DNA sequence: CGGCTCACG
DNA sequence: ACGTACGTGAGCCGG
């Protein structure tokens, strides 16, 4: 047994690394004592990386257990006797703490220790969830951050070592890249061991401090219970994953690579050797006489830093294409703009989607995209590796690669205009509530109020744009740019909107004042704390609406859990839930999901509509498979 | 690693 | 005093 010790904030700690099977005896005795006294024990795992499912056996290297003063580390990769001891401890301990437990370690334990997500999550407290309930912002945004290091510095000891950064420095000294360091650093490296032990000591000490802070801030306990449950449901979705059509994806990858190369060669003929270099592209286009002025605008388009802008909108205009890539015959198409556009799209779709799918597939042909259930500052979820919340929706090509299970079909269930309804509910917008209750199309209803009974399709578009704009906190200029309508008309329409829905502006003002009186933190109706940036307090409307809409999804997931529907769920996508169900049960499952996503929010009906597709996700976007 | 671009809701 | 479009993940370039 190797011994480490140290001190944090004047409080000593001791850590022990199990080296031989005999060393497991003191570990077991310690675990029994913790279990008997029902002392919370922090658990952490060290792995070869983040690909829990695609890596294969040997992924889990070390497992650590610790309370506020004592910790043990087990060398899982040294043999099954250690795996079994870790699994036993995880099962017998009545109260565990993890940092990002449901987001990572619960999945690792489930897959590599054989202790299920359901079993551990039922008794786990996640310090990352607690921390986000105090402040959801990342460090970049002015928050505490949700990493163990940042939280420890604030809540435990400013001098607590940065174990992540420390490890990266070790990797560097061993001439290992960061990505391979976690897999290749020798298990008996003293810093690897010491930091592994420290992580559970820190997590243990963090928990009571975070719990006290939450209590002091008046954050309801039920909110924490709810978030732990949502996190567990998301973990269950990650575990089941989705089937990847590998043959299709390999072909897709080749086709996209071919297209990217072909159009890159065309661009090279105009002197652009790298289509992803905005500098090269703008220079070449300038040389061809392009002025970068879009129709209806007087000045060239520029980026924030003042350079000429050659983004998709600009290039599509130059290539004489509309937003759907159809020729508009308004000018002579610029062949370079066209080639750059197509090469970039094919290249991005190949690398961000096709490559990513194939590098994340497990031995059983499934991908398990990671869901962080409260990632955004509004608590919206995010999905990574691969980012399947952001697959192209205008073209079925990419979504076609993801399949329902064998014998299943895909079901997609969307909330209907959920953010508009949430706004109506939160701001108590009388006329909107009447329209929603009557089942009217909200944007047409608004268009009628703003433009009169004879409103046109164009007017409806403007009304829709203003609706979004109000939810985002936007002004006339951006709304005009988005809708393509002249700014004067948009200004008039926005003034009229404020007249017909006076509650929206009034509520926004009240929310800003409330937040101001609460140290710049808005509190949603579920109790989520939403910190505002001092210079962007107008964002309060968006934060409250976006966060409450997110809780509509969260509440629906909990209801679906009660209804036993979680095994069918595959992916949350903000206002949509993707599911896979046996063909013969699809109607029933779809109806049940729809029911769970239908409820009343402060007198406003929140409603959802399910769509049943074929086997591939792409089939819901008009494909034939 | 910041800037830019682009994919989604 | 005034007005401000919101939230993500990912890849590439160039310093």
XYZ file of N, CA and C in Angstrom, chain A residues 161-306:
438
model
N -4.470 22.370 -5.315
C -3.794 22.198 -6.603
C -4.794 21.964 -7.726
N -4.412 22.420 -8.913
C -5.226 22.164 -10.089
C -4.822 20.801 -10.627
N -5.588 19.779 -10.226
C -5.169 18.418 -10.555
C -5.225 18.162 -12.061
N -6.199 18.776 -12.748
C -6.293 18.591 -14.200
C -5.072 19.200 -14.894
N -4.780 20.475 -14.550
C -3.638 21.149 -15.155
C -2.337 20.466 -14.760
N -2.280 20.034 -13.498
C -1.080 19.358 -13.013
C -0.803 18.103 -13.819
N -1.856 17.367 -14.097
C -1.694 16.145 -14.891
C -1.224 16.464 -16.303
N -1.804 17.522 -16.847
C -1.420 17.883 -18.216
C 0.063 18.234 -18.286
N 0.558 18.885 -17.232
C 1.990 19.204 -17.181
C 2.821 17.918 -17.136
N 2.325 16.937 -16.369
C 3.027 15.648 -16.308
C 3.038 14.988 -17.684
N 1.890 15.021 -18.363
C 1.816 14.431 -19.708
C 2.882 15.055 -20.598
N 2.994 16.366 -20.498
C 3.942 17.093 -21.332
C 5.368 16.621 -21.032
N 5.670 16.482 -19.737
C 7.026 16.069 -19.363
C 7.304 14.639 -19.819
N 6.260 13.843 -19.962
C 6.425 12.466 -20.440
C 6.340 12.411 -21.965
N 6.246 13.589 -22.584
C 6.120 13.703 -24.040
C 4.863 12.992 -24.557
N 3.801 13.129 -23.806
C 2.518 12.553 -24.223
C 1.587 13.693 -24.606
N 0.820 13.492 -25.680
C -0.220 14.463 -26.000
C -1.315 14.324 -24.956
N -2.072 15.427 -24.733
C -3.099 15.396 -23.693
C -4.080 14.248 -23.930
N -4.471 14.084 -25.216
C -5.459 13.046 -25.517
C -4.957 11.655 -25.143
N -3.648 11.412 -25.310
C -3.141 10.066 -25.017
C -2.619 9.953 -23.588
N -2.404 11.085 -22.937
C -1.844 11.073 -21.587
C -2.669 10.259 -20.613
N -3.972 10.451 -20.653
C -4.841 9.757 -19.700
C -4.777 8.237 -19.878
N -4.479 7.803 -21.100
C -4.395 6.365 -21.357
C -2.999 5.821 -21.075
N -1.981 6.665 -21.238
C -0.615 6.135 -21.240
C 0.220 6.452 -20.010
N -0.207 7.393 -19.191
C 0.601 7.695 -18.016
C 0.659 6.430 -17.138
N 1.872 6.057 -16.666
C 1.953 4.840 -15.853
C 1.055 4.943 -14.618
N 0.399 3.841 -14.323
C -0.555 3.845 -13.212
C 0.117 4.198 -11.887
N 1.420 3.889 -11.764
C 2.066 4.168 -10.471
C 2.777 5.527 -10.453
N 2.517 6.357 -11.455
C 3.099 7.700 -11.416
C 2.565 8.433 -10.181
N 3.464 8.959 -9.332
C 3.009 9.516 -8.058
C 2.032 10.678 -8.195
N 2.213 11.504 -9.216
C 1.280 12.641 -9.340
C -0.092 12.152 -9.787
N -0.108 11.181 -10.672
C -1.377 10.579 -11.115
C -2.125 10.032 -9.899
N -1.396 9.333 -9.036
C -2.032 8.744 -7.855
C -2.466 9.813 -6.857
N -1.574 10.743 -6.587
C -1.900 11.767 -5.592
C -3.108 12.595 -6.026
N -3.143 12.965 -7.305
C -4.268 13.782 -7.771
C -5.560 12.983 -7.801
N -5.457 11.704 -8.109
C -6.644 10.853 -8.057
C -7.221 10.821 -6.649
N -6.343 10.692 -5.670
C -6.784 10.673 -4.271
C -7.360 12.039 -3.867
N -6.662 13.083 -4.288
C -7.115 14.434 -3.932
C -8.510 14.735 -4.470
N -8.800 14.257 -5.670
C -10.101 14.556 -6.280
C -11.258 14.082 -5.401
N -11.121 12.910 -4.793
C -12.241 12.451 -3.948
C -12.263 13.182 -2.597
N -11.092 13.531 -2.077
C -11.055 14.338 -0.843
C -11.748 15.685 -1.096
N -11.386 16.314 -2.217
C -11.975 17.620 -2.550
C -13.482 17.510 -2.764
N -13.897 16.475 -3.493
C -15.329 16.298 -3.753
C -16.088 16.101 -2.438
N -15.514 15.319 -1.553
C -16.156 15.097 -0.247
C -16.307 16.388 0.536
N -15.259 17.187 0.512
C -15.314 18.430 1.284
C -16.226 19.456 0.630
N -16.333 19.366 -0.693
C -17.155 20.317 -1.436
C -18.638 20.166 -1.105
N -19.098 18.934 -1.029
C -20.539 18.671 -0.917
C -21.220 19.418 0.224
N -20.753 19.304 1.477
C -21.479 20.008 2.545
C -21.418 21.520 2.387
N -20.344 22.023 1.828
C -20.232 23.471 1.645
C -21.220 23.962 0.594
N -21.348 23.194 -0.497
C -22.319 23.566 -1.531
C -23.739 23.455 -0.990
N -23.985 22.406 -0.212
C -25.340 22.226 0.337
C -25.705 23.385 1.265
N -24.736 23.814 2.069
C -25.002 24.964 2.959
C -25.289 26.219 2.143
N -24.514 26.424 1.069
C -24.719 27.621 0.247
C -26.103 27.608 -0.403
N -26.505 26.444 -0.889
C -27.826 26.332 -1.511
C -28.923 26.673 -0.515
N -28.749 26.191 0.694
C -29.742 26.453 1.727
C -29.816 27.949 2.020
N -28.635 28.553 2.146
C -28.562 29.983 2.435
C -29.225 30.805 1.332
N -29.077 30.360 0.100
C -29.648 31.091 -1.033
C -31.138 30.802 -1.210
N -31.649 29.839 -0.460
C -33.065 29.515 -0.553
C -33.425 28.700 -1.787
N -32.455 27.996 -2.343
C -32.757 27.133 -3.496
C -33.516 25.910 -2.988
N -34.717 25.673 -3.538
C -35.531 24.580 -3.001
C -34.856 23.212 -3.171
N -34.984 22.388 -2.153
C -34.403 21.038 -2.184
C -34.988 20.219 -3.343
N -36.286 20.437 -3.603
C -36.929 19.645 -4.667
C -36.297 19.930 -6.036
N -35.722 21.147 -6.200
C -35.076 21.463 -7.468
C -33.856 20.566 -7.669
N -33.099 20.388 -6.596
C -31.926 19.517 -6.660
C -32.339 18.071 -6.918
N -33.412 17.641 -6.260
C -33.905 16.273 -6.476
C -34.315 16.080 -7.941
N -35.039 17.066 -8.454
C -35.490 17.030 -9.854
C -34.298 16.973 -10.806
N -33.282 17.814 -10.569
C -32.134 17.836 -11.482
C -31.332 16.530 -11.428
N -31.236 15.943 -10.245
C -30.555 14.649 -10.161
C -31.319 13.599 -10.972
N -32.639 13.713 -10.937
C -33.442 12.741 -11.669
C -33.322 12.952 -13.183
N -33.370 14.204 -13.608
C -33.201 14.500 -15.036
C -31.838 14.004 -15.513
N -30.816 14.227 -14.693
C -29.457 13.794 -15.062
C -29.408 12.276 -15.216
N -30.088 11.564 -14.321
C -30.096 10.100 -14.402
C -30.809 9.626 -15.671
N -31.931 10.276 -16.001
C -32.666 9.891 -17.214
C -31.779 10.122 -18.447
N -31.073 11.245 -18.449
C -30.167 11.518 -19.581
C -29.073 10.460 -19.658
N -28.560 10.050 -18.501
C -27.522 9.011 -18.486
C -28.075 7.718 -19.092
N -29.325 7.423 -18.799
C -29.931 6.213 -19.367
C -30.028 6.315 -20.895
N -30.302 7.529 -21.382
C -30.350 7.717 -22.839
C -28.966 7.552 -23.452
N -27.946 8.074 -22.760
C -26.576 7.947 -23.268
C -26.192 6.469 -23.332
N -26.557 5.735 -22.279
C -26.185 4.323 -22.232
C -26.774 3.548 -23.406
N -28.043 3.762 -23.705
C -28.644 2.964 -24.781
C -28.124 3.402 -26.149
N -27.902 4.722 -26.316
C -27.332 5.200 -27.572
C -28.220 4.950 -28.777
N -27.638 5.114 -29.957
C -28.393 4.931 -31.200
C -27.592 4.078 -32.160
N -28.304 3.346 -32.997
C -27.631 2.506 -33.989
C -27.080 3.392 -35.101
N -25.827 3.140 -35.471
C -25.233 3.846 -36.611
C -25.273 2.935 -37.826
N -25.753 3.470 -38.936
C -25.695 2.720 -40.200
C -24.271 2.884 -40.725
N -23.420 1.922 -40.360
C -21.986 2.096 -40.640
C -21.677 2.076 -42.130
N -22.309 1.168 -42.872
C -22.037 1.095 -44.314
C -22.401 2.418 -44.975
N -23.587 2.910 -44.609
C -24.027 4.178 -45.189
C -23.046 5.286 -44.835
N -22.592 5.301 -43.565
C -21.730 6.388 -43.107
C -20.366 6.348 -43.786
N -19.838 5.142 -43.996
C -18.544 5.023 -44.681
C -18.658 5.553 -46.115
N -19.763 5.220 -46.789
C -19.980 5.749 -48.140
C -20.143 7.259 -48.126
N -20.914 7.724 -47.148
C -21.163 9.160 -47.013
C -19.845 9.910 -46.825
N -19.014 9.348 -45.971
C -17.712 9.947 -45.689
C -16.898 10.090 -46.981
N -16.896 9.018 -47.781
C -16.131 9.050 -49.031
C -16.729 10.057 -50.009
N -18.053 10.066 -50.113
C -18.711 10.996 -51.044
C -18.421 12.443 -50.668
N -18.520 12.729 -49.364
C -18.301 14.101 -48.916
C -16.842 14.508 -49.129
N -15.925 13.575 -48.851
C -14.503 13.876 -49.039
C -14.233 14.167 -50.519
N -14.861 13.380 -51.395
C -14.686 13.579 -52.836
C -15.185 14.965 -53.250
N -16.392 15.318 -52.774
C -16.963 16.633 -53.095
C -16.087 17.768 -52.565
N -15.635 17.611 -51.324
C -14.808 18.667 -50.727
C -13.562 18.892 -51.577
N -12.927 17.796 -52.019
C -11.710 17.898 -52.827
C -11.993 18.514 -54.196
N -13.065 18.027 -54.808
C -13.399 18.489 -56.156
C -13.614 20.008 -56.169
N -14.384 20.507 -55.224
C -14.655 21.948 -55.210
C -13.444 22.743 -54.709
N -12.629 22.106 -53.869
C -11.402 22.777 -53.427
C -10.469 22.987 -54.613
N -10.446 22.011 -55.532
C -9.600 22.159 -56.724
C -10.070 23.320 -57.584
N -11.414 23.432 -57.724
C -11.964 24.567 -58.482
C -11.537 25.886 -57.846
N -11.604 25.919 -56.507
C -11.218 27.146 -55.798
C -9.735 27.420 -55.998
N -8.943 26.351 -56.017
C -7.498 26.514 -56.192
C -7.204 27.169 -57.540
N -8.057 26.884 -58.519
C -7.901 27.508 -59.826
C -8.040 29.021 -59.785
N -8.654 29.540 -58.722
C -8.788 30.991 -58.536
C -7.805 31.498 -57.487
N -6.826 30.673 -57.132
C -5.776 31.116 -56.204
C -6.070 30.870 -54.735
N -7.211 30.217 -54.442
C -7.520 29.933 -53.038
C -7.047 28.514 -52.713
N -5.961 28.401 -51.969
C -5.420 27.070 -51.671
C -6.098 26.454 -50.458
N -6.718 27.294 -49.620
C -7.427 26.770 -48.461
C -8.788 27.454 -48.351
N -9.850 26.683 -48.653
C -11.181 27.307 -48.677
C -11.626 27.743 -47.289
N -10.987 27.213 -46.251
C -11.358 27.580 -44.895
C -10.609 28.806 -44.387
N -9.824 29.414 -45.251
C -9.118 30.632 -44.860
C -9.889 31.858 -45.334
N -10.589 32.539 -44.416
C -11.386 33.703 -44.815
C -10.519 34.762 -45.497
N -9.266 34.862 -45.064
C -8.391 35.883 -45.625
C -8.144 35.613 -47.116
N -7.799 34.363 -47.423
C -7.567 33.995 -48.824
C -8.823 34.197 -49.665
N -9.947 33.779 -49.102
C -11.205 33.836 -49.861
C -11.591 35.282 -50.146
N -11.532 36.138 -49.126
C -11.927 37.539 -49.351
C -10.986 38.218 -50.335
N -9.688 37.939 -50.232
C -8.736 38.567 -51.157
C -9.016 38.176 -52.606
N -9.242 36.881 -52.801
C -9.495 36.413 -54.165
C -10.790 37.003 -54.718
N -11.812 37.089 -53.867
C -13.101 37.624 -54.326
C -12.984 39.122 -54.628
N -12.221 39.830 -53.811
C -11.977 41.249 -54.082
C -11.315 41.404 -55.445
N -10.355 40.533 -55.682
C -9.633 40.561 -56.956
C -10.541 40.289 -58.149
N -11.673 39.604 -57.907
C -12.627 39.317 -58.989
C -13.664 40.422 -59.104
N -13.485 41.503 -58.319
C -14.378 42.649 -58.429
C -15.589 42.619 -57.514
N -15.642 41.686 -56.596
C -16.792 41.647 -55.673
C -16.668 42.792 -54.655
N -17.800 43.412 -54.310
C -17.738 44.537 -53.365
C -18.266 44.180 -51.969
N -18.767 42.950 -51.787
C -19.249 42.481 -50.463
C -20.446 43.268 -49.944
N -21.152 43.931 -50.867
C -22.356 44.647 -50.451
C -23.573 43.801 -50.814
N -24.356 43.432 -49.810
C -25.552 42.626 -50.054
C -26.680 43.529 -50.525
N -27.645 42.969 -51.286
C -28.776 43.779 -51.751
C -29.512 44.422 -50.572
N -29.874 45.690 -50.743
C -30.598 46.394 -49.679
C -29.681 46.980 -48.626
N -28.380 46.785 -48.775
C -27.433 47.317 -47.798
C -26.534 48.331 -48.505
N -25.979 49.238 -47.711
C -25.159 50.269 -48.344
C -23.665 50.021 -48.133
N -23.330 49.295 -47.084
C -21.905 49.077 -46.787
C -21.550 47.609 -46.955
N -20.259 47.323 -47.196
C -19.834 45.920 -47.285
C -20.048 45.195 -45.957
N -20.302 43.909 -46.018
C -20.441 43.100 -44.802
C -19.071 42.933 -44.156
N -19.021 43.121 -42.843
C -17.748 42.989 -42.129
C -17.915 42.143 -40.874
N -16.825 41.490 -40.459
C -16.840 40.722 -39.217
C -16.669 41.675 -38.048
N -16.782 41.164 -36.828
C -16.668 42.002 -35.636
C -15.332 42.729 -35.591
N -14.310 42.079 -36.124
C -12.992 42.716 -36.043
C -12.729 43.630 -37.235
N -13.735 43.821 -38.087
C -13.609 44.802 -39.155
C -13.179 44.247 -40.511
